[in-house]
């Protein structure tokens, strides 16, 4: 008994991963001719929901009604066949094949059993022309711009008779002009009755394109309804899980009081960090004993700023000065020598070495300093490891247990220990408490405070607004790869951060400068 | 605004990147051809005896067997895999063909081809279904095929002979318009292979699987089937080459084919096919095979050089080709 | 999305494949030894055991170097050719005495490793392609050095490396044992060894931790080349001749087999030194058992193929956790 006007109706969709409830009774209704926004911070469950709708995952419970019938997609191909097309952030096409071959893969026009190349190229050029893409369709797809690739993916979806288009962060690496074209195309598609589920964190775009919105947080729908009735600040508040009128004075985190450190000399100064599509002249100053928070929505360039500072992200331009000396040739090794350490956001991919023991993971970065003639005394190793295991309360069966076998919280503490035993001057923490249990979270927060009190400079990145506001003495707010606000002293507050996040985006210049 | 009025110059970025790009694609497409032309010119100028019809026909027949195997290898590598078993299958097929010729030309044809295709099929199924590395599976295939060949020939002590006067011999020794039958077969097969690759749906699927397997799956490509077919094809072609060689020699020589897979891979890579998969062309492979053939011929002409110099030169060509490829494709991708 | 807690999944279900993958090779060696002790006459004879060890020793040495490279998520196809290269260099310098000749042979191995390592770590080629070039060219180069001929060697010191004994144990076996110990210490105890495993296990993490990744990789290939050269020297001494066309033929396949069967995953991040030795011994025992029971070499090759597939298949099960 579903409304004939809906193309897809998800009811009570629930998905559980080991230890995590990724989606908790999520409802979503999509209507032909409408663009529906799906927003939420990291870990809210957006990607899980998309994957279920596109057949990559299977829901544990709940039902999906598509075109009036309950469906269950076993594979992505089934979803495609049913008319649901997903365009992922990283466009899923074949970069080395020509544009035309990509567009027609599996549906090539044939003559006498062979592919009719001339017709294929001609038709491809004609189709793409309608999408405002004027490229040589015989060129490899990988040599054309990302915007044009998006269009090829779109054209392919339309050619496959898609009725519902799911777009996951489609504009994250597009030029402003390419974004315009994309919007025009999406608008013309919806005018013809296409339903679009649009996932983005760029408020500007959402208000421009979408009629309705669903906000996810921690796997639950916290708001759904027409977008026009929702002002920016309220939308941001929904995403971050803060109610505007009840921003608490007393927090639940384990952070102590804010302190003022403006008198201290800067430990690290970054100037004009720039990388095409990612960072636009970010500056950052960090002082001893100070916790500097980096605020921003997903994709604002927070992690990238941290990586750039320690030389793990190649920059187009920008300088990093530590203790008054400018670092030449930024690289992780020079950054470490200068006393900087980054706890990366993705613990599994960039942090732990799962098959090595707790001891070896802790000492990974410190080994060269400790070794004499290439050997490190086992007793010395054990002493250091014991010190940090105790200080950080790392729970492992023994220092020889493999790190891959520990819980997320303990893995995170091992990584913290890896950096602390280098005795750094500046610690950059990228989402240090994400995905770890409550107890470990409180311990890590208390530790950050303690470290700052000992005179360490700390940069804290967190999507947990409460953690950010209470943990940081000062907050630098980023949006679209640029600093948009710096909050000091009494200004540091949830409301101020959200206001900065919700502000209208400055109209940016087209940065096609090369 | 309406769609048609949006005129967005989406990509073409004039200047440095484009030139590097063009150079990269040019060198990838025609690098091997240029190298071959240079090698031919240099050889003809230096040795009077090089550019004679007889000598060139000799190079052609030598290269024809490698070319047939390299054709299959090109397919496998474009699909993102590798097949180390081809040398062993080549030898096994030769022995089987000589065996089979006792019962007439039909068995001499079907026995080796069937065995080769079967070995390729099994390898393909193991690779596509279990996710084991192609390198390992075909390494095991190499050992198994060679073991089988040795078992058939009492540990290589026996050399099965093709009966005198068997019509099967004509397949290897016949000459048509001045070129050996194997050469004609190789030419026809490479032509068909090029068409298969560029002008059929299977060819498109193969490029897609090698270029980005996950994306290919999402775009509706039957990834498993494409892989299985490709390895079966490679086994079939290696067996065909072995069979032709047996027809030429009149016997199934057991010591052949050792290390042949490496020559074949080298030829394919020199021909511009990317070892990571997703790009390549039959024409380049043919050029690569001929380059190695010319090197071999030239080394033989210089009487004072041992044939081992040939592998040194081949290895050097391989390094230069691959390093150039890497830097050029990096320049092409730089944005 | 972070989804933690994977270890809980590991639990009991994965325990069996894991045990098979980690200790299967030792069990297989023991089973074969037990079988032969019962069914093969004179198998436990000191003379026979000695032969088995002597025959396995060169492959053990090559496989140790290979294990280092595979632990770094690479592979080295050129080891057989490097053995031949070392063999070819020896007679050129034997006039100056044994040590200079051996030294030059080892230098050749180091140079080969440097070449491979540079192509992999600096140019960024896939290890298979980078080392394929030297596999093709190395043996040719060796034959050029040797003038394409087998050279009988008469230097008594050198020949003593092949058939000499120390305290009743063949020198070559002692050398293999010594290198095994050295590799075990290198991998397990030294800074370099742990860094190597870290690079193979999680390259981005190693980069972020400031490790000198290029240098670590190049060193792995240099060590592999060096070990291959050592094996080449011993093989030459045992043959009492420098024969670059025969020495080290297909050694890369035997070495990779030994490493893989020994439980070192091809995906890197682990180096199992003792497992590698056991892997080499297992393949040697399989061959010996088949030969003793009058089963031909062809059967041994097919058995080897089956063992490789089983070993990789089991390891694959474990990886999917």
Short mmCIF file of C-alpha atoms in Angstrom, two decimals, chain C:
data_model
loop_
_atom_site.label_atom_id
_atom_site.label_comp_id
_atom_site.label_asym_id
_atom_site.label_seq_id
_atom_site.Cartn_x
_atom_site.Cartn_y
_atom_site.Cartn_z
CA UNK C 1 32.60 4.61 8.95
CA UNK C 2 34.75 2.81 11.39
CA UNK C 3 33.78 -0.70 12.14
CA UNK C 4 36.04 -2.04 14.80
CA UNK C 5 36.10 -5.21 16.70
CA UNK C 6 37.03 -7.51 13.85
CA UNK C 7 39.13 -9.67 16.20
CA UNK C 8 36.04 -11.19 17.75
CA UNK C 9 35.32 -12.73 14.37
CA UNK C 10 38.74 -14.32 14.27
CA UNK C 11 37.90 -16.57 17.19
CA UNK C 12 37.56 -20.25 16.89
CA UNK C 13 36.37 -20.50 13.35
CA UNK C 14 39.59 -19.14 11.92
CA UNK C 15 41.75 -21.11 14.33
CA UNK C 16 42.12 -24.22 12.21
CA UNK C 17 43.24 -22.68 8.92
CA UNK C 18 45.48 -20.45 10.92
CA UNK C 19 47.11 -23.40 12.66
CA UNK C 20 47.50 -25.22 9.35
CA UNK C 21 48.98 -22.15 7.76
CA UNK C 22 51.39 -21.48 10.63
CA UNK C 23 52.49 -24.97 11.61
CA UNK C 24 51.35 -27.13 8.71
CA UNK C 25 54.77 -27.10 7.13
CA UNK C 26 56.48 -28.47 10.25
CA UNK C 27 53.83 -31.14 10.59
CA UNK C 28 54.28 -32.09 6.95
CA UNK C 29 58.05 -32.38 7.37
CA UNK C 30 57.57 -34.60 10.43
CA UNK C 31 55.02 -36.78 8.68
CA UNK C 32 57.33 -37.29 5.72
CA UNK C 33 60.25 -38.08 8.01
CA UNK C 34 58.14 -40.57 9.95
CA UNK C 35 56.86 -42.17 6.78
CA UNK C 36 60.33 -42.57 5.38
CA UNK C 37 61.72 -43.84 8.68
CA UNK C 38 59.21 -46.69 8.48
CA UNK C 39 58.89 -47.42 4.78
CA UNK C 40 62.15 -46.31 3.19
CA UNK C 41 65.14 -48.52 3.87
CA UNK C 42 68.26 -46.74 5.11
CA UNK C 43 66.48 -43.40 5.14
CA UNK C 44 67.61 -42.47 8.62
CA UNK C 45 71.13 -43.39 7.68
CA UNK C 46 73.57 -40.60 8.56
CA UNK C 47 74.83 -40.58 5.00
CA UNK C 48 71.38 -40.13 3.54
CA UNK C 49 70.33 -37.41 5.95
CA UNK C 50 73.53 -35.64 5.14
CA UNK C 51 72.79 -35.83 1.42
CA UNK C 52 69.33 -34.42 1.98
CA UNK C 53 70.73 -31.49 3.94
CA UNK C 54 73.47 -30.78 1.43
CA UNK C 55 70.99 -30.81 -1.44
CA UNK C 56 68.56 -28.52 0.31
CA UNK C 57 71.17 -26.04 1.54
CA UNK C 58 71.50 -23.77 -1.55
CA UNK C 59 67.74 -23.44 -1.88
CA UNK C 60 67.50 -22.63 1.83
CA UNK C 61 70.01 -19.81 1.36
CA UNK C 62 68.23 -18.35 -1.66
CA UNK C 63 64.85 -18.72 0.00
CA UNK C 64 65.99 -16.76 3.06
CA UNK C 65 66.72 -13.74 0.90
CA UNK C 66 63.48 -14.27 -0.98
CA UNK C 67 61.58 -14.34 2.31
CA UNK C 68 62.91 -10.87 3.15
CA UNK C 69 61.77 -9.48 -0.18
CA UNK C 70 58.38 -11.17 -0.01
CA UNK C 71 57.98 -9.85 3.55
CA UNK C 72 58.32 -6.34 2.11
CA UNK C 73 55.40 -7.08 -0.25
CA UNK C 74 57.71 -7.69 -3.18
CA UNK C 75 59.18 -10.59 -5.11
CA UNK C 76 62.54 -11.26 -6.74
CA UNK C 77 62.48 -13.36 -9.89
CA UNK C 78 66.15 -12.79 -10.64
CA UNK C 79 67.76 -14.96 -7.93
CA UNK C 80 68.53 -17.87 -10.27
CA UNK C 81 70.27 -15.57 -12.72
CA UNK C 82 72.17 -13.90 -9.89
CA UNK C 83 73.43 -17.34 -8.82
CA UNK C 84 74.66 -17.88 -12.36
CA UNK C 85 76.25 -14.43 -12.37
CA UNK C 86 78.14 -15.21 -9.16
CA UNK C 87 79.26 -18.53 -10.60
CA UNK C 88 80.53 -16.80 -13.74
CA UNK C 89 82.49 -14.18 -11.81
CA UNK C 90 84.46 -16.68 -9.71
CA UNK C 91 86.85 -18.05 -12.36
CA UNK C 92 87.63 -14.49 -13.52
CA UNK C 93 89.26 -13.65 -10.19
CA UNK C 94 90.29 -17.08 -8.97
CA UNK C 95 93.85 -16.24 -10.04
CA UNK C 96 94.06 -13.88 -7.06
CA UNK C 97 93.02 -16.61 -4.68
CA UNK C 98 89.77 -17.88 -3.32
CA UNK C 99 88.76 -14.94 -1.15
CA UNK C 100 89.05 -12.23 -3.80
CA UNK C 101 87.07 -14.42 -6.18
CA UNK C 102 84.32 -15.06 -3.64
CA UNK C 103 84.27 -11.40 -2.70
CA UNK C 104 83.79 -10.34 -6.31
CA UNK C 105 81.01 -12.90 -6.72
CA UNK C 106 79.23 -11.49 -3.68
CA UNK C 107 79.72 -7.95 -4.98
CA UNK C 108 78.03 -9.01 -8.20
CA UNK C 109 75.06 -10.20 -6.15
CA UNK C 110 74.94 -6.93 -4.24
CA UNK C 111 75.07 -4.94 -7.48
CA UNK C 112 72.20 -6.98 -8.89
CA UNK C 113 70.17 -6.36 -5.74
CA UNK C 114 70.92 -2.66 -5.91
CA UNK C 115 69.65 -2.59 -9.48
CA UNK C 116 66.44 -4.41 -8.60
CA UNK C 117 65.89 -2.37 -5.46
CA UNK C 118 66.35 0.91 -7.29
CA UNK C 119 63.85 -0.06 -9.97
CA UNK C 120 61.31 -1.04 -7.33
CA UNK C 121 61.80 1.63 -4.67
CA UNK C 122 62.91 4.66 -6.69
CA UNK C 123 61.45 4.20 -10.17
CA UNK C 124 58.37 2.53 -8.72
CA UNK C 125 58.12 -0.51 -10.98
CA UNK C 126 56.16 -3.55 -9.94
CA UNK C 127 58.61 -6.02 -8.38
CA UNK C 128 57.67 -8.73 -10.88
CA UNK C 129 58.61 -6.58 -13.87
CA UNK C 130 61.64 -5.01 -12.28
CA UNK C 131 63.23 -8.34 -11.45
CA UNK C 132 62.06 -10.00 -14.64
CA UNK C 133 64.52 -7.85 -16.58
CA UNK C 134 67.46 -9.16 -14.62
CA UNK C 135 66.11 -12.69 -14.80
CA UNK C 136 66.29 -12.43 -18.58
CA UNK C 137 69.54 -10.46 -18.78
CA UNK C 138 71.42 -11.83 -15.77
CA UNK C 139 72.04 -15.30 -17.08
CA UNK C 140 72.97 -13.92 -20.47
CA UNK C 141 75.46 -11.61 -18.80
CA UNK C 142 76.85 -14.55 -16.85
CA UNK C 143 77.31 -16.53 -20.02
CA UNK C 144 79.05 -13.58 -21.65
CA UNK C 145 81.45 -13.36 -18.69
CA UNK C 146 82.09 -17.05 -18.89
CA UNK C 147 82.50 -17.01 -22.64
CA UNK C 148 79.59 -19.40 -22.79
CA UNK C 149 81.65 -22.24 -21.45
CA UNK C 150 81.80 -24.48 -18.48
CA UNK C 151 85.06 -23.97 -16.62
CA UNK C 152 86.50 -26.67 -14.41
CA UNK C 153 87.82 -25.23 -11.17
CA UNK C 154 90.83 -26.58 -9.34
CA UNK C 155 91.40 -24.16 -6.50
CA UNK C 156 91.43 -26.50 -3.48
CA UNK C 157 90.24 -23.86 -1.04
CA UNK C 158 87.20 -23.14 -3.14
CA UNK C 159 86.41 -26.78 -3.69
CA UNK C 160 86.62 -27.29 0.05
CA UNK C 161 83.55 -25.07 0.34
CA UNK C 162 81.68 -27.69 -1.61
CA UNK C 163 82.77 -30.95 -0.08
CA UNK C 164 84.60 -29.89 3.07
CA UNK C 165 83.44 -30.54 6.57
CA UNK C 166 83.76 -28.86 9.92
CA UNK C 167 83.35 -31.14 12.92
CA UNK C 168 81.72 -33.70 10.69
CA UNK C 169 79.15 -31.32 9.26
CA UNK C 170 79.39 -30.22 5.62
CA UNK C 171 80.50 -26.60 5.27
CA UNK C 172 77.55 -25.76 3.07
CA UNK C 173 75.10 -27.01 5.70
CA UNK C 174 76.91 -24.97 8.32
CA UNK C 175 76.70 -21.93 6.08
CA UNK C 176 72.98 -22.42 5.55
CA UNK C 177 72.47 -22.83 9.29
CA UNK C 178 74.57 -19.75 10.00
CA UNK C 179 72.66 -17.63 7.50
CA UNK C 180 69.37 -18.91 8.88
CA UNK C 181 70.42 -17.80 12.34
CA UNK C 182 71.63 -14.45 11.01
CA UNK C 183 68.38 -13.88 9.13
CA UNK C 184 66.33 -14.86 12.16
CA UNK C 185 68.23 -12.34 14.25
CA UNK C 186 67.98 -9.71 11.53
CA UNK C 187 64.24 -10.14 11.20
CA UNK C 188 63.39 -10.69 14.82
CA UNK C 189 65.83 -8.56 16.74
CA UNK C 190 67.17 -5.69 14.71
CA UNK C 191 65.67 -2.34 13.99
CA UNK C 192 65.98 -3.00 10.28
CA UNK C 193 64.10 -6.29 10.44
CA UNK C 194 61.16 -4.83 12.28
CA UNK C 195 61.03 -1.87 9.92
CA UNK C 196 61.04 -4.21 6.94
CA UNK C 197 58.08 -6.12 8.30
CA UNK C 198 56.27 -2.87 9.10
CA UNK C 199 56.77 -1.60 5.53
CA UNK C 200 55.40 -4.87 4.17
CA UNK C 201 52.51 -4.92 6.62
CA UNK C 202 51.27 -1.35 6.27
CA UNK C 203 53.16 0.93 3.93
CA UNK C 204 51.16 4.14 4.65
CA UNK C 205 51.64 3.65 8.38
CA UNK C 206 55.36 3.14 7.88
CA UNK C 207 55.58 6.35 5.85
CA UNK C 208 53.67 8.29 8.50
CA UNK C 209 55.94 6.89 11.19
CA UNK C 210 58.85 8.46 9.32
CA UNK C 211 60.56 5.22 8.29
CA UNK C 212 63.05 5.46 5.40
CA UNK C 213 60.90 3.26 3.18
CA UNK C 214 63.07 3.48 0.06
CA UNK C 215 66.23 2.56 1.88
CA UNK C 216 64.49 -0.32 3.62
CA UNK C 217 63.23 -1.73 0.33
CA UNK C 218 66.53 -1.35 -1.48
CA UNK C 219 68.31 -3.09 1.38
CA UNK C 220 65.90 -6.02 1.16
CA UNK C 221 66.68 -6.53 -2.53
CA UNK C 222 70.42 -6.13 -1.89
CA UNK C 223 70.29 -8.79 0.81
CA UNK C 224 68.33 -11.06 -1.50
CA UNK C 225 70.92 -10.60 -4.23
CA UNK C 226 73.73 -11.21 -1.74
CA UNK C 227 72.16 -14.44 -0.50
CA UNK C 228 71.63 -15.62 -4.05
CA UNK C 229 75.31 -14.94 -4.77
CA UNK C 230 76.32 -16.94 -1.69
CA UNK C 231 74.20 -19.83 -2.93
CA UNK C 232 75.81 -19.45 -6.35
CA UNK C 233 79.30 -19.69 -4.84
CA UNK C 234 78.44 -22.86 -2.94
CA UNK C 235 76.70 -24.42 -5.92
CA UNK C 236 79.79 -23.73 -8.01
CA UNK C 237 82.08 -25.24 -5.39
CA UNK C 238 79.97 -28.37 -5.18
CA UNK C 239 79.89 -28.74 -8.93
CA UNK C 240 83.69 -28.15 -9.00
CA UNK C 241 82.99 -26.08 -12.08
CA UNK C 242 81.59 -22.71 -13.07
CA UNK C 243 78.62 -23.50 -15.26
CA UNK C 244 76.45 -20.40 -15.64
CA UNK C 245 74.05 -22.13 -17.97
CA UNK C 246 73.06 -24.71 -15.36
CA UNK C 247 73.61 -23.12 -11.98
CA UNK C 248 70.53 -21.62 -10.42
CA UNK C 249 68.17 -22.74 -13.15
CA UNK C 250 64.61 -22.30 -11.88
CA UNK C 251 66.01 -21.44 -8.45
CA UNK C 252 63.49 -18.57 -8.26
CA UNK C 253 60.64 -21.05 -8.44
CA UNK C 254 62.08 -23.31 -5.74
CA UNK C 255 62.82 -20.35 -3.51
CA UNK C 256 59.37 -18.81 -3.89
CA UNK C 257 57.83 -22.22 -3.27
CA UNK C 258 59.85 -22.70 -0.09
CA UNK C 259 58.88 -19.27 1.21
CA UNK C 260 55.20 -19.63 0.39
CA UNK C 261 54.94 -23.18 1.69
CA UNK C 262 56.73 -21.99 4.81
CA UNK C 263 53.81 -19.73 5.63
CA UNK C 264 55.12 -16.29 4.63
CA UNK C 265 52.17 -14.56 2.99
CA UNK C 266 52.75 -13.14 -0.51
CA UNK C 267 50.94 -10.02 0.69
CA UNK C 268 53.87 -9.11 2.93
CA UNK C 269 54.05 -8.05 6.54
CA UNK C 270 55.48 -11.27 7.87
CA UNK C 271 58.76 -13.12 7.45
CA UNK C 272 58.85 -16.68 8.71
CA UNK C 273 62.49 -17.67 8.75
CA UNK C 274 62.21 -21.15 10.25
CA UNK C 275 59.09 -21.80 8.21
CA UNK C 276 61.05 -20.96 5.07
CA UNK C 277 63.77 -23.45 6.02
CA UNK C 278 61.11 -26.05 6.73
CA UNK C 279 59.48 -25.21 3.40
CA UNK C 280 62.73 -25.86 1.56
CA UNK C 281 63.29 -29.08 3.51
CA UNK C 282 59.75 -30.21 2.77
CA UNK C 283 60.19 -29.83 -0.96
CA UNK C 284 63.53 -31.64 -0.75
CA UNK C 285 61.96 -34.49 1.23
CA UNK C 286 59.05 -34.79 -1.17
CA UNK C 287 61.44 -35.14 -4.05
CA UNK C 288 63.68 -37.60 -2.16
CA UNK C 289 60.72 -39.71 -1.04
CA UNK C 290 59.36 -39.96 -4.55
CA UNK C 291 62.76 -40.84 -5.95
CA UNK C 292 63.42 -43.46 -3.28
CA UNK C 293 60.14 -45.06 -4.20
CA UNK C 294 61.07 -45.02 -7.85
CA UNK C 295 58.61 -42.30 -8.69
CA UNK C 296 60.10 -40.06 -11.34
CA UNK C 297 60.96 -36.37 -11.32
CA UNK C 298 57.79 -35.59 -13.21
CA UNK C 299 55.74 -36.77 -10.24
CA UNK C 300 57.86 -34.59 -7.98
CA UNK C 301 57.06 -31.54 -10.10
CA UNK C 302 53.38 -32.24 -10.03
CA UNK C 303 53.51 -32.80 -6.27
CA UNK C 304 55.29 -29.46 -5.93
CA UNK C 305 52.51 -27.78 -7.91
CA UNK C 306 49.87 -29.28 -5.64
CA UNK C 307 51.72 -28.26 -2.48
CA UNK C 308 52.08 -24.65 -3.65
CA UNK C 309 48.38 -24.41 -4.41
CA UNK C 310 47.37 -25.90 -1.07
CA UNK C 311 49.74 -23.63 0.85
CA UNK C 312 48.49 -20.48 -0.84
CA UNK C 313 44.88 -21.55 -0.60
CA UNK C 314 45.15 -22.11 3.15
CA UNK C 315 46.96 -18.81 3.67
CA UNK C 316 44.25 -17.08 1.68
CA UNK C 317 41.57 -18.42 4.05
CA UNK C 318 43.41 -16.83 6.91
CA UNK C 319 43.77 -13.50 5.20
CA UNK C 320 40.07 -13.01 4.75
CA UNK C 321 39.50 -12.36 8.42
#
